[in-house]
Amino acid sequence: MTAGGLEPLDQSIVQELAADGRRSFTDLAERVGLSVSAVHQRVRRLEQRGVILGYTARLDGEQIGLPLTALISLTPNDPGAPDDYPQRIQHIKEIESCYSVAGDESYILLVRVQSPLALEDLLRRIREAAKVSTRTTVVLSTPFEGRSPTF
């Protein structure tokens, strides 16, 4: 067993799929030196164990009409309030990711919107739904994003 309790072959499979989640079982088998059926079984087992959480397409925000990316830090208005902010805001579709963090803020959100006006509206909706104060950082450019973890 190696990183995170993965066997070396499973680690290789995970790294290959992280690089290209559309890789066929045949291609994957060739790359890791197993039969197609053995790779298929291992991938299914990795999915069942929750190592592989799913497969997605990475989209270009500019080209899909969401050119503005921002990070929004949430700080509770009432420190004694229940920590249920993710449940209060999960219905807001512009929120791509929600991270629980250590520090002054409780959560940091990654959001994508159409415009500064849309961001202003989103901030209002987040504040109303979660009863929090926000601090926003607008992303100017993204040199890289969505890197896969290395072992």
Short mmCIF file of C-alpha atoms in Angstrom, two decimals, residues 19-140:
data_model
loop_
_atom_site.label_atom_id
_atom_site.label_comp_id
_atom_site.label_asym_id
_atom_site.label_seq_id
_atom_site.Cartn_x
_atom_site.Cartn_y
_atom_site.Cartn_z
CA ALA A 19 -5.09 13.14 -16.31
CA ASP A 20 -7.91 12.08 -18.65
CA GLY A 21 -11.20 10.88 -17.20
CA ARG A 22 -12.39 9.85 -20.67
CA ARG A 23 -9.61 7.33 -21.11
CA SER A 24 -11.01 4.00 -22.33
CA PHE A 25 -10.55 0.82 -20.30
CA THR A 26 -8.44 -0.54 -23.18
CA ASP A 27 -6.12 2.48 -23.13
CA LEU A 28 -6.01 2.42 -19.33
CA ALA A 29 -5.14 -1.29 -19.34
CA GLU A 30 -2.25 -0.70 -21.77
CA ARG A 31 -0.92 2.19 -19.68
CA VAL A 32 -0.92 0.28 -16.36
CA GLY A 33 -0.07 -3.18 -17.69
CA LEU A 34 -3.26 -5.06 -16.80
CA SER A 35 -6.02 -6.78 -18.75
CA VAL A 36 -9.08 -4.74 -19.64
CA SER A 37 -11.28 -6.80 -17.29
CA ALA A 38 -8.82 -6.35 -14.40
CA VAL A 39 -8.73 -2.57 -14.95
CA HIS A 40 -12.54 -2.46 -15.15
CA GLN A 41 -12.84 -4.33 -11.83
CA ARG A 42 -10.29 -2.07 -10.14
CA VAL A 43 -11.97 1.11 -11.41
CA ARG A 44 -15.38 -0.10 -10.17
CA ARG A 45 -13.84 -0.94 -6.78
CA LEU A 46 -12.22 2.52 -6.61
CA GLU A 47 -15.60 4.08 -7.39
CA GLN A 48 -17.34 1.98 -4.71
CA ARG A 49 -14.70 2.91 -2.12
CA GLY A 50 -15.21 6.60 -2.91
CA VAL A 51 -11.66 7.10 -4.18
CA ILE A 52 -13.09 8.09 -7.57
CA LEU A 53 -15.97 10.46 -6.86
CA GLY A 54 -17.13 10.96 -10.42
CA TYR A 55 -16.23 12.17 -13.89
CA THR A 56 -16.79 15.70 -15.12
CA ALA A 57 -16.06 17.98 -18.03
CA ARG A 58 -13.99 21.07 -17.23
CA LEU A 59 -15.60 24.07 -18.89
CA ASP A 60 -14.18 27.41 -20.00
CA GLY A 61 -16.08 30.08 -18.06
CA GLU A 62 -15.53 32.70 -20.76
CA GLN A 63 -17.03 30.51 -23.47
CA ILE A 64 -20.10 29.49 -21.46
CA GLY A 65 -20.97 33.06 -20.46
CA LEU A 66 -19.51 33.03 -16.93
CA PRO A 67 -16.31 35.07 -17.32
CA LEU A 68 -16.13 36.43 -13.77
CA THR A 69 -14.68 34.12 -11.11
CA ALA A 70 -14.52 35.17 -7.47
CA LEU A 71 -13.66 33.77 -4.06
CA ILE A 72 -16.13 34.76 -1.34
CA SER A 73 -15.18 34.40 2.31
CA LEU A 74 -18.06 33.92 4.76
CA THR A 75 -17.92 35.12 8.36
CA PRO A 76 -20.89 34.47 10.67
CA ASN A 77 -22.78 37.53 11.85
CA ASP A 78 -23.52 35.61 15.06
CA PRO A 79 -20.60 33.38 16.15
CA GLY A 80 -23.02 31.38 18.31
CA ALA A 81 -25.31 30.50 15.40
CA PRO A 82 -25.41 26.90 14.14
CA ASP A 83 -22.78 26.05 11.53
CA ASP A 84 -25.27 25.20 8.79
CA TYR A 85 -24.12 27.67 6.14
CA PRO A 86 -23.47 25.05 3.43
CA GLN A 87 -27.07 23.81 3.74
CA ARG A 88 -28.40 27.37 3.61
CA ILE A 89 -26.60 28.18 0.35
CA GLN A 90 -26.41 24.85 -1.49
CA HIS A 91 -29.37 25.85 -3.69
CA ILE A 92 -27.47 28.82 -5.16
CA LYS A 93 -26.31 27.55 -8.55
CA GLU A 94 -23.49 30.07 -9.07
CA ILE A 95 -21.52 28.52 -6.18
CA GLU A 96 -19.14 26.00 -7.72
CA SER A 97 -17.27 24.96 -4.54
CA CYS A 98 -17.63 25.48 -0.80
CA TYR A 99 -14.59 25.00 1.44
CA SER A 100 -14.67 24.88 5.24
CA VAL A 101 -11.54 26.72 6.36
CA ALA A 102 -9.51 27.56 9.46
CA GLY A 103 -9.00 31.22 10.26
CA ASP A 104 -11.23 34.25 10.62
CA GLU A 105 -13.67 33.05 7.96
CA SER A 106 -15.75 29.91 8.28
CA TYR A 107 -16.08 29.08 4.58
CA ILE A 108 -14.68 30.18 1.26
CA LEU A 109 -16.82 29.85 -1.86
CA LEU A 110 -15.66 29.64 -5.47
CA VAL A 111 -18.25 31.26 -7.72
CA ARG A 112 -18.64 32.03 -11.43
CA VAL A 113 -21.00 34.70 -12.73
CA GLN A 114 -21.76 36.72 -15.86
CA SER A 115 -20.83 40.23 -14.64
CA PRO A 116 -20.01 42.51 -11.70
CA LEU A 117 -23.73 43.24 -11.40
CA ALA A 118 -24.46 39.50 -11.20
CA LEU A 119 -21.76 39.18 -8.51
CA GLU A 120 -23.37 41.97 -6.52
CA ASP A 121 -26.74 40.20 -6.70
CA LEU A 122 -25.14 36.87 -5.74
CA LEU A 123 -23.48 38.44 -2.68
CA ARG A 124 -26.84 39.83 -1.56
CA ARG A 125 -28.50 36.41 -1.93
CA ILE A 126 -25.67 34.66 -0.02
CA ARG A 127 -25.82 37.19 2.83
CA GLU A 128 -29.60 36.85 3.09
CA ALA A 129 -29.65 33.05 2.93
CA ALA A 130 -26.75 32.39 5.31
CA LYS A 131 -26.88 35.45 7.60
CA VAL A 132 -23.15 36.08 7.12
CA SER A 133 -20.85 38.89 6.18
CA THR A 134 -18.75 38.42 3.06
CA ARG A 135 -15.34 39.42 1.77
CA THR A 136 -14.84 39.00 -1.96
CA THR A 137 -11.73 38.54 -4.06
CA VAL A 138 -12.22 38.80 -7.81
CA VAL A 139 -10.00 36.56 -9.94
CA LEU A 140 -8.14 38.50 -12.64
#
